Amino acid sequence: MKILMVCLGNICRSPLAHGILGAMAKAKGLNWTVESAGTSNWHVGHAPDSRSVRAAKKLGYDISSQRGRHFIAAFFDEYDHILVMDRSNYRAIISLATDHQQKAKVELFLADDEVEDPYYDDLLFDPVAQQIEKRCAQLIDKFSK
Ligand code: 4NP
């Protein structure tokens, strides 16, 4: 199973989801690959935002070795599930899909809600990380059925 987490910059939200779900899957002995990418190319090659690294560390996860990547259309074939953080990410990714099969792989990470972009508000990083951790535990159940 290959899961891709997507946000705008691939330095705040999706690295948290990538690191947390990856660690949870590994701890459960699941043979999953969890990775991430951004709909923008602004932070390609960059480490995650230091505020996300810190928030992850508080919860027991090390995301510091991740590096930013830009979403490319080839990822539709590479991944089984593409989980996006907000509706703007959803529109950006869906606009690149060429058929129903590709579109069907794209879902909101929270199913029916958005993970707020914390980039301009330092106080959002801890609650966003907690929200992501909670949802990752649900995703372990959802995708291991
Ligand atoms: P992310 O947050 O999409 O969760 O990685 C952002 C990161 C960077 C920017 C905006 C949002 N930016 O404007 O550079």
PDB file of C-alpha atoms and ligand atoms in Angstrom:
ATOM      1  CA  MET A   1       0.000   0.000   0.000  1.00  0.00           C
ATOM      2  CA  LYS A   2       1.369   3.397  -0.984  1.00  0.00           C
ATOM      3  CA  ILE A   3      -0.146   6.553   0.497  1.00  0.00           C
ATOM      4  CA  LEU A   4       0.732  10.120  -0.459  1.00  0.00           C
ATOM      5  CA  MET A   5       0.007  13.081   1.821  1.00  0.00           C
ATOM      6  CA  VAL A   6      -0.428  16.423   0.043  1.00  0.00           C
ATOM      7  CA  CYS A   7      -0.580  20.071   1.118  1.00  0.00           C
ATOM      8  CA  LEU A   8       0.434  23.373  -0.455  1.00  0.00           C
ATOM      9  CA  GLY A   9       4.062  23.756   0.591  1.00  0.00           C
ATOM     10  CA  ASN A  10       4.949  20.225   1.771  1.00  0.00           C
ATOM     11  CA  ILE A  11       6.720  21.769   4.764  1.00  0.00           C
ATOM     12  CA  CYS A  12       3.973  22.104   7.446  1.00  0.00           C
ATOM     13  CA  ARG A  13       0.950  19.777   7.300  1.00  0.00           C
ATOM     14  CA  SER A  14       1.762  16.921   4.907  1.00  0.00           C
ATOM     15  CA  PRO A  15       5.185  16.213   6.493  1.00  0.00           C
ATOM     16  CA  LEU A  16       3.376  15.687   9.809  1.00  0.00           C
ATOM     17  CA  ALA A  17       0.894  13.258   8.222  1.00  0.00           C
ATOM     18  CA  HIS A  18       3.719  11.541   6.309  1.00  0.00           C
ATOM     19  CA  GLY A  19       5.897  11.062   9.394  1.00  0.00           C
ATOM     20  CA  ILE A  20       3.125  10.130  11.801  1.00  0.00           C
ATOM     21  CA  LEU A  21       1.227   7.638   9.622  1.00  0.00           C
ATOM     22  CA  GLY A  22       4.534   6.143   8.431  1.00  0.00           C
ATOM     23  CA  ALA A  23       5.690   5.597  12.014  1.00  0.00           C
ATOM     24  CA  MET A  24       2.321   4.174  13.099  1.00  0.00           C
ATOM     25  CA  ALA A  25       2.213   1.767  10.144  1.00  0.00           C
ATOM     26  CA  LYS A  26       5.774   0.634  10.851  1.00  0.00           C
ATOM     27  CA  ALA A  27       4.967   0.085  14.527  1.00  0.00           C
ATOM     28  CA  LYS A  28       2.002  -2.077  13.486  1.00  0.00           C
ATOM     29  CA  GLY A  29       4.178  -4.134  11.145  1.00  0.00           C
ATOM     30  CA  LEU A  30       2.220  -2.939   8.099  1.00  0.00           C
ATOM     31  CA  ASN A  31       4.122  -2.943   4.825  1.00  0.00           C
ATOM     32  CA  TRP A  32       3.008   0.555   3.828  1.00  0.00           C
ATOM     33  CA  THR A  33       4.923   3.334   2.135  1.00  0.00           C
ATOM     34  CA  VAL A  34       3.819   6.778   3.270  1.00  0.00           C
ATOM     35  CA  GLU A  35       5.260   9.835   1.525  1.00  0.00           C
ATOM     36  CA  SER A  36       4.282  13.460   0.859  1.00  0.00           C
ATOM     37  CA  ALA A  37       4.357  16.247  -1.721  1.00  0.00           C
ATOM     38  CA  GLY A  38       3.182  19.825  -2.244  1.00  0.00           C
ATOM     39  CA  THR A  39       0.899  21.286  -4.887  1.00  0.00           C
ATOM     40  CA  SER A  40       3.446  24.135  -5.143  1.00  0.00           C
ATOM     41  CA  ASN A  41       7.144  23.852  -5.957  1.00  0.00           C
ATOM     42  CA  TRP A  42       8.102  26.566  -3.470  1.00  0.00           C
ATOM     43  CA  HIS A  43       9.857  24.336  -0.951  1.00  0.00           C
ATOM     44  CA  VAL A  44      11.305  21.540  -3.083  1.00  0.00           C
ATOM     45  CA  GLY A  45      14.352  20.096  -1.327  1.00  0.00           C
ATOM     46  CA  HIS A  46      13.640  21.990   1.883  1.00  0.00           C
ATOM     47  CA  ALA A  47      13.397  20.412   5.335  1.00  0.00           C
ATOM     48  CA  PRO A  48       9.989  20.671   7.041  1.00  0.00           C
ATOM     49  CA  ASP A  49       9.174  23.948   8.797  1.00  0.00           C
ATOM     50  CA  SER A  50      10.970  24.006  12.157  1.00  0.00           C
ATOM     51  CA  ARG A  51       7.606  24.563  13.888  1.00  0.00           C
ATOM     52  CA  SER A  52       6.275  21.278  12.426  1.00  0.00           C
ATOM     53  CA  VAL A  53       9.501  19.483  13.362  1.00  0.00           C
ATOM     54  CA  ARG A  54       9.074  20.735  16.940  1.00  0.00           C
ATOM     55  CA  ALA A  55       5.356  19.844  17.145  1.00  0.00           C
ATOM     56  CA  ALA A  56       6.102  16.342  15.824  1.00  0.00           C
ATOM     57  CA  LYS A  57       8.934  15.884  18.296  1.00  0.00           C
ATOM     58  CA  LYS A  58       6.592  16.744  21.181  1.00  0.00           C
ATOM     59  CA  LEU A  59       4.388  13.826  20.088  1.00  0.00           C
ATOM     60  CA  GLY A  60       7.363  11.487  19.689  1.00  0.00           C
ATOM     61  CA  TYR A  61       7.976  11.614  15.933  1.00  0.00           C
ATOM     62  CA  ASP A  62      11.087  12.715  14.051  1.00  0.00           C
ATOM     63  CA  ILE A  63      10.214  14.288  10.701  1.00  0.00           C
ATOM     64  CA  SER A  64      13.434  16.286  10.323  1.00  0.00           C
ATOM     65  CA  SER A  65      14.974  14.183   7.549  1.00  0.00           C
ATOM     66  CA  GLN A  66      12.072  14.702   5.117  1.00  0.00           C
ATOM     67  CA  ARG A  67      12.610  16.961   2.087  1.00  0.00           C
ATOM     68  CA  GLY A  68       9.991  18.895   0.139  1.00  0.00           C
ATOM     69  CA  ARG A  69       8.721  17.504  -3.164  1.00  0.00           C
ATOM     70  CA  HIS A  70       6.376  18.876  -5.823  1.00  0.00           C
ATOM     71  CA  PHE A  71       3.356  16.749  -6.837  1.00  0.00           C
ATOM     72  CA  ILE A  72       3.663  15.404 -10.372  1.00  0.00           C
ATOM     73  CA  ALA A  73       1.023  13.579 -12.436  1.00  0.00           C
ATOM     74  CA  ALA A  74       3.082  10.342 -12.368  1.00  0.00           C
ATOM     75  CA  PHE A  75       2.169  10.075  -8.673  1.00  0.00           C
ATOM     76  CA  PHE A  76      -1.378   9.105  -9.661  1.00  0.00           C
ATOM     77  CA  ASP A  77       0.001   5.764 -10.836  1.00  0.00           C
ATOM     78  CA  GLU A  78       2.579   5.419  -8.068  1.00  0.00           C
ATOM     79  CA  TYR A  79       0.208   5.758  -5.077  1.00  0.00           C
ATOM     80  CA  ASP A  80      -2.965   3.930  -4.059  1.00  0.00           C
ATOM     81  CA  HIS A  81      -4.340   6.828  -2.003  1.00  0.00           C
ATOM     82  CA  ILE A  82      -3.663  10.561  -2.264  1.00  0.00           C
ATOM     83  CA  LEU A  83      -4.828  12.373   0.876  1.00  0.00           C
ATOM     84  CA  VAL A  84      -5.062  16.155   0.676  1.00  0.00           C
ATOM     85  CA  MET A  85      -5.161  18.572   3.583  1.00  0.00           C
ATOM     86  CA  ASP A  86      -7.693  21.114   2.283  1.00  0.00           C
ATOM     87  CA  ARG A  87     -10.147  21.755  -0.533  1.00  0.00           C
ATOM     88  CA  SER A  88      -7.744  24.029  -2.376  1.00  0.00           C
ATOM     89  CA  ASN A  89      -5.226  21.148  -2.485  1.00  0.00           C
ATOM     90  CA  TYR A  90      -8.099  18.888  -3.634  1.00  0.00           C
ATOM     91  CA  ARG A  91      -8.926  21.148  -6.568  1.00  0.00           C
ATOM     92  CA  ALA A  92      -5.253  21.484  -7.523  1.00  0.00           C
ATOM     93  CA  ILE A  93      -4.713  17.711  -7.586  1.00  0.00           C
ATOM     94  CA  ILE A  94      -8.040  16.833  -9.238  1.00  0.00           C
ATOM     95  CA  SER A  95      -7.265  19.325 -12.020  1.00  0.00           C
ATOM     96  CA  LEU A  96      -4.251  17.167 -12.942  1.00  0.00           C
ATOM     97  CA  ALA A  97      -6.165  13.877 -12.996  1.00  0.00           C
ATOM     98  CA  THR A  98      -6.918  12.506 -16.446  1.00  0.00           C
ATOM     99  CA  ASP A  99      -9.463   9.794 -15.680  1.00  0.00           C
ATOM    100  CA  HIS A 100     -11.946   8.552 -13.120  1.00  0.00           C
ATOM    101  CA  GLN A 101      -9.496   6.034 -11.659  1.00  0.00           C
ATOM    102  CA  GLN A 102      -7.017   8.802 -10.841  1.00  0.00           C
ATOM    103  CA  LYS A 103      -9.725  11.080  -9.401  1.00  0.00           C
ATOM    104  CA  ALA A 104     -10.990   8.260  -7.184  1.00  0.00           C
ATOM    105  CA  LYS A 105      -7.603   8.066  -5.446  1.00  0.00           C
ATOM    106  CA  VAL A 106      -7.896  11.631  -4.114  1.00  0.00           C
ATOM    107  CA  GLU A 107      -9.604  12.238  -0.755  1.00  0.00           C
ATOM    108  CA  LEU A 108      -9.575  14.845   1.979  1.00  0.00           C
ATOM    109  CA  PHE A 109      -7.263  13.600   4.758  1.00  0.00           C
ATOM    110  CA  LEU A 110     -10.005  14.395   7.308  1.00  0.00           C
ATOM    111  CA  ALA A 111     -12.735  12.948   5.022  1.00  0.00           C
ATOM    112  CA  ASP A 112     -15.160  15.853   5.366  1.00  0.00           C
ATOM    113  CA  ASP A 113     -13.121  18.693   6.849  1.00  0.00           C
ATOM    114  CA  GLU A 114      -9.898  20.602   6.221  1.00  0.00           C
ATOM    115  CA  VAL A 115      -6.631  20.740   8.132  1.00  0.00           C
ATOM    116  CA  GLU A 116      -6.095  24.458   8.614  1.00  0.00           C
ATOM    117  CA  ASP A 117      -2.888  25.879   7.155  1.00  0.00           C
ATOM    118  CA  PRO A 118      -0.727  26.787  10.186  1.00  0.00           C
ATOM    119  CA  TYR A 119       1.980  28.619   8.218  1.00  0.00           C
ATOM    120  CA  TYR A 120       0.992  32.125   9.370  1.00  0.00           C
ATOM    121  CA  ASP A 121       0.054  31.218  12.949  1.00  0.00           C
ATOM    122  CA  ASP A 122       2.656  29.698  15.281  1.00  0.00           C
ATOM    123  CA  LEU A 123      -0.076  28.700  17.742  1.00  0.00           C
ATOM    124  CA  LEU A 124      -1.719  26.357  15.228  1.00  0.00           C
ATOM    125  CA  PHE A 125       1.172  23.902  14.920  1.00  0.00           C
ATOM    126  CA  ASP A 126       0.510  21.893  18.096  1.00  0.00           C
ATOM    127  CA  PRO A 127      -3.264  21.539  17.560  1.00  0.00           C
ATOM    128  CA  VAL A 128      -2.729  20.683  13.889  1.00  0.00           C
ATOM    129  CA  ALA A 129      -0.160  18.008  14.817  1.00  0.00           C
ATOM    130  CA  GLN A 130      -2.576  16.541  17.384  1.00  0.00           C
ATOM    131  CA  GLN A 131      -5.448  16.570  14.890  1.00  0.00           C
ATOM    132  CA  ILE A 132      -3.232  14.830  12.322  1.00  0.00           C
ATOM    133  CA  GLU A 133      -2.067  12.217  14.839  1.00  0.00           C
ATOM    134  CA  LYS A 134      -5.671  11.416  15.781  1.00  0.00           C
ATOM    135  CA  ARG A 135      -6.707  11.014  12.151  1.00  0.00           C
ATOM    136  CA  CYS A 136      -3.645   8.861  11.367  1.00  0.00           C
ATOM    137  CA  ALA A 137      -4.758   6.362  14.008  1.00  0.00           C
ATOM    138  CA  GLN A 138      -8.151   6.173  12.245  1.00  0.00           C
ATOM    139  CA  LEU A 139      -6.450   5.757   8.855  1.00  0.00           C
ATOM    140  CA  ILE A 140      -4.529   2.725  10.161  1.00  0.00           C
ATOM    141  CA  ASP A 141      -7.915   1.075  10.797  1.00  0.00           C
ATOM    142  CA  LYS A 142      -9.538   2.354   7.605  1.00  0.00           C
ATOM    143  CA  PHE A 143      -6.782   1.151   5.255  1.00  0.00           C
ATOM    144  CA  SER A 144      -5.919  -2.097   7.018  1.00  0.00           C
ATOM    145  CA  LYS A 145      -9.427  -3.519   6.633  1.00  0.00           C
TER     146      LYS A 145
HETATM  147  P1  4NP B   1       1.758  23.648   4.136  1.00  0.00           P
HETATM  148  O1  4NP B   1       1.897  25.161   4.652  1.00  0.00           O
HETATM  149  O2  4NP B   1       0.961  23.714   2.861  1.00  0.00           O
HETATM  150  O3  4NP B   1       1.035  22.970   5.236  1.00  0.00           O
HETATM  151  O4  4NP B   1       3.180  23.123   3.908  1.00  0.00           O
HETATM  152  C1  4NP B   1       2.458  26.192   3.909  1.00  0.00           C
HETATM  153  C2  4NP B   1       3.817  26.241   3.705  1.00  0.00           C
HETATM  154  C3  4NP B   1       4.377  27.301   3.013  1.00  0.00           C
HETATM  155  C4  4NP B   1       3.560  28.280   2.506  1.00  0.00           C
HETATM  156  C5  4NP B   1       2.194  28.234   2.706  1.00  0.00           C
HETATM  157  C6  4NP B   1       1.637  27.180   3.392  1.00  0.00           C
HETATM  158  N1  4NP B   1       4.147  29.366   1.816  1.00  0.00           N
HETATM  159  O5  4NP B   1       3.400  30.330   1.505  1.00  0.00           O
HETATM  160  O6  4NP B   1       5.358  29.348   1.528  1.00  0.00           O
END
